Coordinates of C-alpha atoms and ligand atoms in Angstrom, one line a residue:
X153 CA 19.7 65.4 109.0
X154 CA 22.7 64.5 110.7
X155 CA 24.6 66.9 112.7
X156 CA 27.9 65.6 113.4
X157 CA 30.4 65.9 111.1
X158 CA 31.4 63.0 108.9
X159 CA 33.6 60.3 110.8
X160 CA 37.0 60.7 110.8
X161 CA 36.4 64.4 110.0
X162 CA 36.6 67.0 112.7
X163 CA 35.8 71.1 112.9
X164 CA 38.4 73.1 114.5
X165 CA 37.6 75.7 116.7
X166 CA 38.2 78.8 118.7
X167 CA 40.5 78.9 120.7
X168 CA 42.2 75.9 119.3
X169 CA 42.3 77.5 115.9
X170 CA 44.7 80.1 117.7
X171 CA 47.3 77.4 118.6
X172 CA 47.2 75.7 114.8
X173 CA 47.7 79.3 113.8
X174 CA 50.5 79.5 115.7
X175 CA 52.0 76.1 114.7
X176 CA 51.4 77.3 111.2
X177 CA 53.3 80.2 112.1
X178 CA 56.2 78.8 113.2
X179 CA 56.2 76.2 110.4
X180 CA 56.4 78.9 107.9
X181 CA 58.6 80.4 109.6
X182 CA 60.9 77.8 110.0
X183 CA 60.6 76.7 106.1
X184 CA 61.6 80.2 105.2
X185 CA 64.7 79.7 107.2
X186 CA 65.8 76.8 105.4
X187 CA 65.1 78.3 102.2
X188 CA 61.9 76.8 100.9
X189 CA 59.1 78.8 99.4
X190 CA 55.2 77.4 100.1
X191 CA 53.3 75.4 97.5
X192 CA 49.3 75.8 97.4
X193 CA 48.2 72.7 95.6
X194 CA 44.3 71.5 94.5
X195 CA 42.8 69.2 97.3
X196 CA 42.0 66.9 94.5
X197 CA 44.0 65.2 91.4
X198 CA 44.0 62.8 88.7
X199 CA 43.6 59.6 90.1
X200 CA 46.5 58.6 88.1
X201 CA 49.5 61.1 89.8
X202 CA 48.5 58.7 93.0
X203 CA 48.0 55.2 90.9
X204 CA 51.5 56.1 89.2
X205 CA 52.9 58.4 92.1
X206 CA 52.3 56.7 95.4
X207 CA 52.3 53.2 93.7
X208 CA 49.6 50.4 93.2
X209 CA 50.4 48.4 95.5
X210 CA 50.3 50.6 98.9
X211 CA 47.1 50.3 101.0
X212 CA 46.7 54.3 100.5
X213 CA 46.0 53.5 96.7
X214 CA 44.2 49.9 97.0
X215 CA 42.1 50.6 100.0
X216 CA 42.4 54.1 101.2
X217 CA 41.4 56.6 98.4
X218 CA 38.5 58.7 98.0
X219 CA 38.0 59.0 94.1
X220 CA 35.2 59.5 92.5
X221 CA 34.4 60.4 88.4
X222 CA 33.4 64.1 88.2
X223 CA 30.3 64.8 85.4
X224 CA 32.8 64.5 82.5
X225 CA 33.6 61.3 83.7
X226 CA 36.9 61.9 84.4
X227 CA 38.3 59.8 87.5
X228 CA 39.5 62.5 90.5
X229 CA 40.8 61.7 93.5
X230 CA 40.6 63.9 96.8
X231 CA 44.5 63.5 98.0
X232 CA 45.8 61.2 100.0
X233 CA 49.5 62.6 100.6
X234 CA 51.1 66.0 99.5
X235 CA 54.3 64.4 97.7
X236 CA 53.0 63.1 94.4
X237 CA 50.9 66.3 93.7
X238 CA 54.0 68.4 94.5
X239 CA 56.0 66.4 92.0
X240 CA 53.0 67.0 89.8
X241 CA 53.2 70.6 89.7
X242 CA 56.7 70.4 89.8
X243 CA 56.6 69.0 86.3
X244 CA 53.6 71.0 85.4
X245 CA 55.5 74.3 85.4
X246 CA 59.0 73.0 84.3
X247 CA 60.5 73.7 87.5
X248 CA 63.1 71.4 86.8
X249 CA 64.5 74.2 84.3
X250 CA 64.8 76.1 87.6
X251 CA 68.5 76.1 89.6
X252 CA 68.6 73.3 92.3
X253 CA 67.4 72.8 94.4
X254 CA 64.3 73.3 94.1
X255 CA 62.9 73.5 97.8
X256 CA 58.5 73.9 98.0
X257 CA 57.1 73.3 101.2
X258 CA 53.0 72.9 102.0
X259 CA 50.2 72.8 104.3
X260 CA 47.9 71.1 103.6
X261 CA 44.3 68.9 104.5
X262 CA 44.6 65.5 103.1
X263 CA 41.7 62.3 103.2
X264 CA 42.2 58.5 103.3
X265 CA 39.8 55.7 104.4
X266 CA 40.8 54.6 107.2
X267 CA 40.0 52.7 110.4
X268 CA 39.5 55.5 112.6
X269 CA 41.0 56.1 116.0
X270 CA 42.8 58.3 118.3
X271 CA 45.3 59.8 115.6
X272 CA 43.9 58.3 113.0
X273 CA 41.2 60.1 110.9
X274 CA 39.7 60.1 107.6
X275 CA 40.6 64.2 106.8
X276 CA 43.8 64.8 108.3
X277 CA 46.1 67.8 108.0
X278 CA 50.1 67.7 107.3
X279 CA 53.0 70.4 107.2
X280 CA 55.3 68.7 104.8
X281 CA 58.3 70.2 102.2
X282 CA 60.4 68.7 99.8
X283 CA 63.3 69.1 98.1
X284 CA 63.7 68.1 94.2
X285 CA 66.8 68.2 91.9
X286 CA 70.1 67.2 94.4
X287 CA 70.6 63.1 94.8
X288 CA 73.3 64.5 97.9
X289 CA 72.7 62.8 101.0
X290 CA 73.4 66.4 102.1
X291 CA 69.9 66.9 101.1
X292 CA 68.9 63.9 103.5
X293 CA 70.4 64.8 106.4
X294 CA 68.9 68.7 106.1
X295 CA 65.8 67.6 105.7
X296 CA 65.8 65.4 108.5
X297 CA 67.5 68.0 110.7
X298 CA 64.6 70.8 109.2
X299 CA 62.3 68.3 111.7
X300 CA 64.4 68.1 114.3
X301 CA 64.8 71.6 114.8
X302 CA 61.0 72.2 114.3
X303 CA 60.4 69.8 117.2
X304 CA 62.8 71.0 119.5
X305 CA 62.0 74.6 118.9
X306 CA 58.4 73.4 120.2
X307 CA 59.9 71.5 123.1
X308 CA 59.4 68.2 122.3
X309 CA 61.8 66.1 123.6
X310 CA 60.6 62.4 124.5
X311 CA 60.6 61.7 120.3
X312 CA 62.7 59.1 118.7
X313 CA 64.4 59.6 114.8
X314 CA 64.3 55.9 113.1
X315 CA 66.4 55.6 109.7
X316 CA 66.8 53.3 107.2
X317 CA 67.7 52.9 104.0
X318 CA 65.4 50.6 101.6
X319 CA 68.3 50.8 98.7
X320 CA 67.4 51.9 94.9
X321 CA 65.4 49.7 92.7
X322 CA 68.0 47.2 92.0
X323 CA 68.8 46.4 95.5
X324 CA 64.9 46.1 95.9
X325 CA 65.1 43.4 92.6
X326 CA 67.5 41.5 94.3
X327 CA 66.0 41.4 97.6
X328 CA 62.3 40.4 96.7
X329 CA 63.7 37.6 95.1
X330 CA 66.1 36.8 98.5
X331 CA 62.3 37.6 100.7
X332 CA 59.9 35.9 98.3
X333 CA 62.5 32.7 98.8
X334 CA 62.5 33.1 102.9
X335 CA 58.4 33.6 102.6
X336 CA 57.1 30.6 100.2
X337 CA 57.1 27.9 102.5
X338 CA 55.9 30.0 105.2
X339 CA 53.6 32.6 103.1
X340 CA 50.7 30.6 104.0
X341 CA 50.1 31.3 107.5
X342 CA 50.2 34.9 106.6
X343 CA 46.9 37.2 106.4
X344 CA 45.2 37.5 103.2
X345 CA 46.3 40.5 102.4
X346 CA 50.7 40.0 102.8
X347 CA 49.1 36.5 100.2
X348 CA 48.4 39.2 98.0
X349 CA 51.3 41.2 98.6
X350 CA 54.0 38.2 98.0
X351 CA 53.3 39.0 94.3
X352 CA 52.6 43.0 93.9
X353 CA 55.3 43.8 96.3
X354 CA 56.8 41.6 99.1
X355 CA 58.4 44.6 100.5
X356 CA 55.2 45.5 101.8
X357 CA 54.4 42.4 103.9
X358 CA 57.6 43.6 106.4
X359 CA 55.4 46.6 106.8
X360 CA 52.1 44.7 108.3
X361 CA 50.6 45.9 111.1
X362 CA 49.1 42.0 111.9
X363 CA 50.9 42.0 115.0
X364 CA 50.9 37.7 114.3
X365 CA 52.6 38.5 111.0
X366 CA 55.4 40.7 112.6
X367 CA 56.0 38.0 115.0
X368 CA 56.8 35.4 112.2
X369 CA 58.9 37.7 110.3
X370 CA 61.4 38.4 113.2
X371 CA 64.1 36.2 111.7
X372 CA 63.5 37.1 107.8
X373 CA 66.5 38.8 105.9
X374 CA 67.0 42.3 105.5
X375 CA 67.1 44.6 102.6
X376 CA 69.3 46.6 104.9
X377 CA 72.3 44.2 104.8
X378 CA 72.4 43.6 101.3
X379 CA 72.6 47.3 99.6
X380 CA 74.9 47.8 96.8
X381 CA 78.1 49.6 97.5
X382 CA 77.3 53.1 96.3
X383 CA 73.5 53.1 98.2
X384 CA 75.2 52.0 101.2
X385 CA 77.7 54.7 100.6
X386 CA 74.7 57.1 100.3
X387 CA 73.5 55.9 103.9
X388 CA 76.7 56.1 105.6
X389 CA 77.1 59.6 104.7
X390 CA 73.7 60.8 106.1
X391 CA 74.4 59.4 109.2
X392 CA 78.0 61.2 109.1
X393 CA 76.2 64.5 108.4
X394 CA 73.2 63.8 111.1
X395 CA 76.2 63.0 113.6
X396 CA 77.9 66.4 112.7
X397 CA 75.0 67.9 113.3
X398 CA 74.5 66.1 117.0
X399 CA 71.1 64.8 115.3
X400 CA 70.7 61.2 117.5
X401 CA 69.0 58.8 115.6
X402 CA 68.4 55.2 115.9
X403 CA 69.0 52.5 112.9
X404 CA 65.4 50.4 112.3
X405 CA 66.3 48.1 109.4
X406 CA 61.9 46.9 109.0
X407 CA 61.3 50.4 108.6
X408 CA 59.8 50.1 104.8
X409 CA 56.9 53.3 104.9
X410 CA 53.4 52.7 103.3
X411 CA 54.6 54.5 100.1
X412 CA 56.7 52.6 96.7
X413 CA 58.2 55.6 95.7
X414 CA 61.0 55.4 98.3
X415 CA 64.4 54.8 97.4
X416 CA 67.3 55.1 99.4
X417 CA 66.6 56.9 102.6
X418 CA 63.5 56.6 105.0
X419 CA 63.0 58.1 108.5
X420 CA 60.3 58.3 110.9
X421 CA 60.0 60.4 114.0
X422 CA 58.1 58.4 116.6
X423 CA 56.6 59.3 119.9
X424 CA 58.2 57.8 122.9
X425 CA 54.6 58.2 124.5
X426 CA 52.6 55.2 125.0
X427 CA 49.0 55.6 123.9
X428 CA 49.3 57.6 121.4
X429 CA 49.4 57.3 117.4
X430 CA 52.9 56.8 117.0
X431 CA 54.4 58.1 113.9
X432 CA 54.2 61.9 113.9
X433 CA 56.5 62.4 110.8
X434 CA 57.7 60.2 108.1
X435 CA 59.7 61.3 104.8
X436 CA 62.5 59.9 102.9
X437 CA 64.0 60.1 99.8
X438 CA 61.9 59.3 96.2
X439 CA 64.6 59.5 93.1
X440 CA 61.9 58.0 90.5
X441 CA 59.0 60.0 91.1
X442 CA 59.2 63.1 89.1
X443 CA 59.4 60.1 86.0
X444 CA 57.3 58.2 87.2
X445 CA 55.4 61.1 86.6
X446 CA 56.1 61.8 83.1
X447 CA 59.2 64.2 84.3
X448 CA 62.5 64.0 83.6
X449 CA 65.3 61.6 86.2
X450 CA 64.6 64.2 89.0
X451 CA 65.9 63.0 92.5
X452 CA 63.7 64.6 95.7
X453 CA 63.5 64.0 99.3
X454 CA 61.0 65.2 102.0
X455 CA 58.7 64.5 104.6
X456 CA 55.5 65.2 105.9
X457 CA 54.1 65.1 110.0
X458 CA 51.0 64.6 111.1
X459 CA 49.2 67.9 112.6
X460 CA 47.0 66.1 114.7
X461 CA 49.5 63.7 115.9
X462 CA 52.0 66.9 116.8
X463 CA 49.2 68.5 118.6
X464 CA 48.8 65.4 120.6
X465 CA 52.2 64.6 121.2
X466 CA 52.3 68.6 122.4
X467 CA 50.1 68.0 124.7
X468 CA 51.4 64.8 126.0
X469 CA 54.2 67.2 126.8
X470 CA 52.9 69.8 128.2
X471 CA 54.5 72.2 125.4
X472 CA 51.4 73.5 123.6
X473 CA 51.7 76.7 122.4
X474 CA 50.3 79.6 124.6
X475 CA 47.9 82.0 122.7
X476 CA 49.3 85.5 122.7
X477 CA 47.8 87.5 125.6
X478 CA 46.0 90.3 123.9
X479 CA 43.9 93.3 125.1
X480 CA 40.7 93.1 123.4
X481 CA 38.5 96.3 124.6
X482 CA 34.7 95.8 124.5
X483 CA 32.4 99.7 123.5
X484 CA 29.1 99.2 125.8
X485 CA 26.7 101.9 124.4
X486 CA 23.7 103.3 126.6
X487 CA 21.5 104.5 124.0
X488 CA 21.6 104.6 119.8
X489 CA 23.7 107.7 119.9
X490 CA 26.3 105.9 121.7
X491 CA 26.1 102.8 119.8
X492 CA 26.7 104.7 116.7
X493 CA 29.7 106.5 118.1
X494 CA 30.8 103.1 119.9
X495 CA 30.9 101.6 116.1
X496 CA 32.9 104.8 114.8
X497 CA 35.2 104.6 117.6
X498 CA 35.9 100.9 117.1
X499 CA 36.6 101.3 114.0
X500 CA 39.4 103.5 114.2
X501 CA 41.2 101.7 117.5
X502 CA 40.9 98.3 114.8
X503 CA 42.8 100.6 112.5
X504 CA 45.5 101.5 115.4
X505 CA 45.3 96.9 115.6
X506 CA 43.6 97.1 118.9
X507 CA 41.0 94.5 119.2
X508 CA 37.8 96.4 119.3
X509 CA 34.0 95.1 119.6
X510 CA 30.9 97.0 120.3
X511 CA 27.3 95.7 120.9
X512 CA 26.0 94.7 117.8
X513 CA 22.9 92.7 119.1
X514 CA 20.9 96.2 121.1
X515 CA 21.4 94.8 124.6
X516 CA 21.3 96.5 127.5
X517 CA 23.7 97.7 129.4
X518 CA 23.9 94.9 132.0
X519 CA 23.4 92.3 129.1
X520 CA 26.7 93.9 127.5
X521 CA 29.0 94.1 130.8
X522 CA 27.9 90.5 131.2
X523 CA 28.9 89.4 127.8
X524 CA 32.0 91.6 127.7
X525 CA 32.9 89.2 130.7
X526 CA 31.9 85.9 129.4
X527 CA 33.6 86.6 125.9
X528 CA 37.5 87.4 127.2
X529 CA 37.7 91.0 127.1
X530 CA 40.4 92.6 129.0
X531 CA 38.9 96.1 128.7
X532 CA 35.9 98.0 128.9
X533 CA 34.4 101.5 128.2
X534 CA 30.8 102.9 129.0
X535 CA 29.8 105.1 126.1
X536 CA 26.4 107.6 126.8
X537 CA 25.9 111.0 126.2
X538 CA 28.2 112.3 129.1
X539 CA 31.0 110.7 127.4
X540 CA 30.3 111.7 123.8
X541 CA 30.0 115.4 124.9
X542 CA 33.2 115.5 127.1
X543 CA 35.1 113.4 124.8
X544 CA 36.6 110.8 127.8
X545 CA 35.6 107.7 129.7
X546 CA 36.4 105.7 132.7
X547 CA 38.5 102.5 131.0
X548 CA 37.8 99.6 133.4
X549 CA 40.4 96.7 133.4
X550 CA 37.8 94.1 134.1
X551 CA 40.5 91.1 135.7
X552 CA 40.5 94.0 138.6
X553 CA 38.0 96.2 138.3
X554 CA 40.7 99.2 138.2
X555 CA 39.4 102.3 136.0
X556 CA 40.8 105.5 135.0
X557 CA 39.5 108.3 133.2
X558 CA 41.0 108.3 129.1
X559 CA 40.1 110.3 126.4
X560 CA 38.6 108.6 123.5
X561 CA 41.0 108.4 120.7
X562 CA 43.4 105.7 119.6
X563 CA 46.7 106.8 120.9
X564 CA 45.3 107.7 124.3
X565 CA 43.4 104.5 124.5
X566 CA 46.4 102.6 123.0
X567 CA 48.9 103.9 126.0
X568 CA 46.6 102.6 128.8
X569 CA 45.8 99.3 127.8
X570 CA 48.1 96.9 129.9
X571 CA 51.3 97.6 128.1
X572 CA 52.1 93.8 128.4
X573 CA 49.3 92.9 126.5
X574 CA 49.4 96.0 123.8
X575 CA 50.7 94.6 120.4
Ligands
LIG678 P1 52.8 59.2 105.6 O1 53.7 58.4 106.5 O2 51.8 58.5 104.9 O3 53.8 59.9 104.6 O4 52.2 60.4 106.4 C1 53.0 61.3 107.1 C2 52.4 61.6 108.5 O5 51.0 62.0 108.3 C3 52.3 60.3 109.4 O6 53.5 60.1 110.1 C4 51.2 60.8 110.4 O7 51.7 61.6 111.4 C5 50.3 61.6 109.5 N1 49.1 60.8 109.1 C6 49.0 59.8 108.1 N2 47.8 59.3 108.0 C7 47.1 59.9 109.0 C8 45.7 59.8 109.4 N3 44.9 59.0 108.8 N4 45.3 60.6 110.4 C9 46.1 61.4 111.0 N5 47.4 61.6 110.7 C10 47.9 60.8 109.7 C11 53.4 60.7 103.6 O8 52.2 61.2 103.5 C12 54.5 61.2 102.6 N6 53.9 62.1 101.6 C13 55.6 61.9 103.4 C14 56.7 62.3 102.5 C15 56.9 63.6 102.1 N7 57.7 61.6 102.0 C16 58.5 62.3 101.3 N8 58.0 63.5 101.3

């Protein structure tokens, strides 16, 4: 059997779990500030809400997605991106009855096929929200500054914001037919796949990471420059609104995202770091996707980062989250007796939230000191029968070796543990 984990999959664990609970943490809690409430969705769907949702003609749906048919027969997909479930359920359970906006945010594990590499893996996690029900470029430029904020209350600092607009689906009409004109004479020296794209969806070839095929498109026009009045009205007011709210951002006209349910808006927060995976965070606005869905006209907007890629970039910084310092207290037991009155003990210090352990393996009483050192406790107490008749023991405060005599109950043993550590 194989060992490892699948590629492009990876385990998390201690103590690195700790600092994704903490990010967790602090994306909940900043979520909650802004006024959305989380969304738990199924890690797999009907192929269809990502055929119809995320759009045919993206590489997530032509090349990236795991789906399979389940025993009925029934074609499921595990999910590639949060948004079109999300607008799923938001149509599922008639939320558009509900007063707007309707703000869900989500955690969430997602899978694609993909090449792997450093950033780039084939189950991937992402804190994302969105916003349904308002087509106010106020909702834009909060969502964008919801990330902002989140980054800088982590410390992040060397990230870029790039905006763009890629117009509704009539200034998209008119420009495939302005790009397809630019691209036929030159569409052969393209890669097979942008050949393929000239017909689905020429939008998509500005988006190709053939670094020959970005070269040749340098000069080609831009959907940018030729948005109708009102969506270039709807741009010009997010950028008021980020500039209001000292949000610095930089305008990237080629900026088209992976996704065809973009309309107006789309932003991407990019590392400044060479080396690593670029995009951390990418959103926009998608006005037709709760109908494309089966919803009513429904505008949203949102985004989603990368938890991997934050993690990197955190570390790239140097702005990782420290883990709490906490006194965990370790019971050594001499005998039986002790070891049953180490487990009654601990029990009612883990009721008091102290971190309690005692042995649970029958080790002796050098094999415990030596694991309560190698494991990361702060504290430990000798329990035999002196100490169950008197009622006390010495508390050692192993970084030292400092002990003092405490009685064994919770609130005694709660006031001596390092008071900077006690939570
Ligand atoms: P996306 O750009 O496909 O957008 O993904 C968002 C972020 O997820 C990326 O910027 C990146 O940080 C991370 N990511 C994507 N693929 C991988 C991967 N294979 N390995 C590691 N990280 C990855 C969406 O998914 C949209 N649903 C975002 C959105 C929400 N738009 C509106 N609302």
């Amino acid at each position: 059997m194989d060992q490892a984990a699948p590629r492009g999959t990876r385990d998390i664990l201690p103590p690195e779990s700790g600092i994704w609970q903490q990010l967790e943490e602090r994306f909940d809690d900043i979520c909650q500030r802004y006024g959305y409430g989380e969304i738990r969705l199924p890690s797999f769907e009907h192929t269809e809400v990502f055929a119809r949702g995320v759009g045919d003609s993206s590489d997530i749906v032509r090349k990236e997605m795991y789906t399979f048919d389940d025993r009925a027969g029934r074609s499921l997909t595990l999910r590639p991106e949060g948004t079109a479930g999300v607008a799923r359920a938001f149509v599922q359970h008639g939320l558009s009855s509900e007063a707007y906006p309707v703000k869900l945010y989500y955690r969430m594990n997602l899978f694609r096929y993909e090449a792997v590499q450093k950033g780039r893996q084939r189950e991937f996690n992402q804190f994302g929200a969105e916003c349904f029900g308002s087509a106010d470029p106020a909702v834009d430029a909060e969502v964008i500054g919801l990330v902002d904020r989140f980054l800088a209350e982590l410390g992040l600092t060397a990230v870029r914001l790039e905006l763009n607009s890629i117009g509704c689906p009539d200034c998209r009409s008119n420009y495939h037919e302005t790009l397809r004109d630019w691209l036929r004479p030159r569409i052969a020296s393209f890669c097979p796949d942008c050949q393929q794209r000239f017909e689905m969806n020429p939008l998509r070839i500005l988006d190709c990471k053939v670094p020959e095929d970005q070269a040749r498109l340098h000069d080609a026009p831009l959907l940018f420059d030729g948005l109708d009045p009102d969506c270039r009205a709807h741009f010009e007011r997010v950028t008021e609104l980020l500039d209001a709210q000292g949000i610095r951002y930089q305008i990237n006209p080629r900026i088209v995202r992976g996704l065809d349910y973009y309309s107006r808006t789309v932003f991407e927060f990019i590392s400044e770091n060479v080396g690593t995976q670029g995009t951390i965070c990418g959103g926009g606005r998608y006005d037709g996707l709760v109908a494309a869905l089966g919803g009513g006209e429904v505008p949203g907007c949102g985004f989603a980062m990368g938890v991997e890629r934050l993690l990197m970039e955190l570390e790239a910084q140097s702005c990782l989250p420290s883990l709490p310092a906490r006194s965990r207290l370790y019971l050594a037991s001499l005998d039986r007796a002790a070891q049953t009155a180490a487990a009654g003990l601990a029990d009612r210090l883990r009721q008091e939230g102290i971190t309690t352990c005692s042995d649970l393996v029958g080790r002796s009483l050098r094999a415990q000191m030596k694991y309560a050192a190698r494991s990361g406790f702060s504290h430990v107490i000798v329990l035999g029968s002196d100490e169950l008749a008197s009622g006390s023991g010495r508390l050692r405060r192993l970084s030292d070796g400092a002990e003092e005599e405490v009685r064994l109950d919770a609130d005694a043993i709660r006031s001596r543990l390092d008071p900077r550590t006690a939570d």
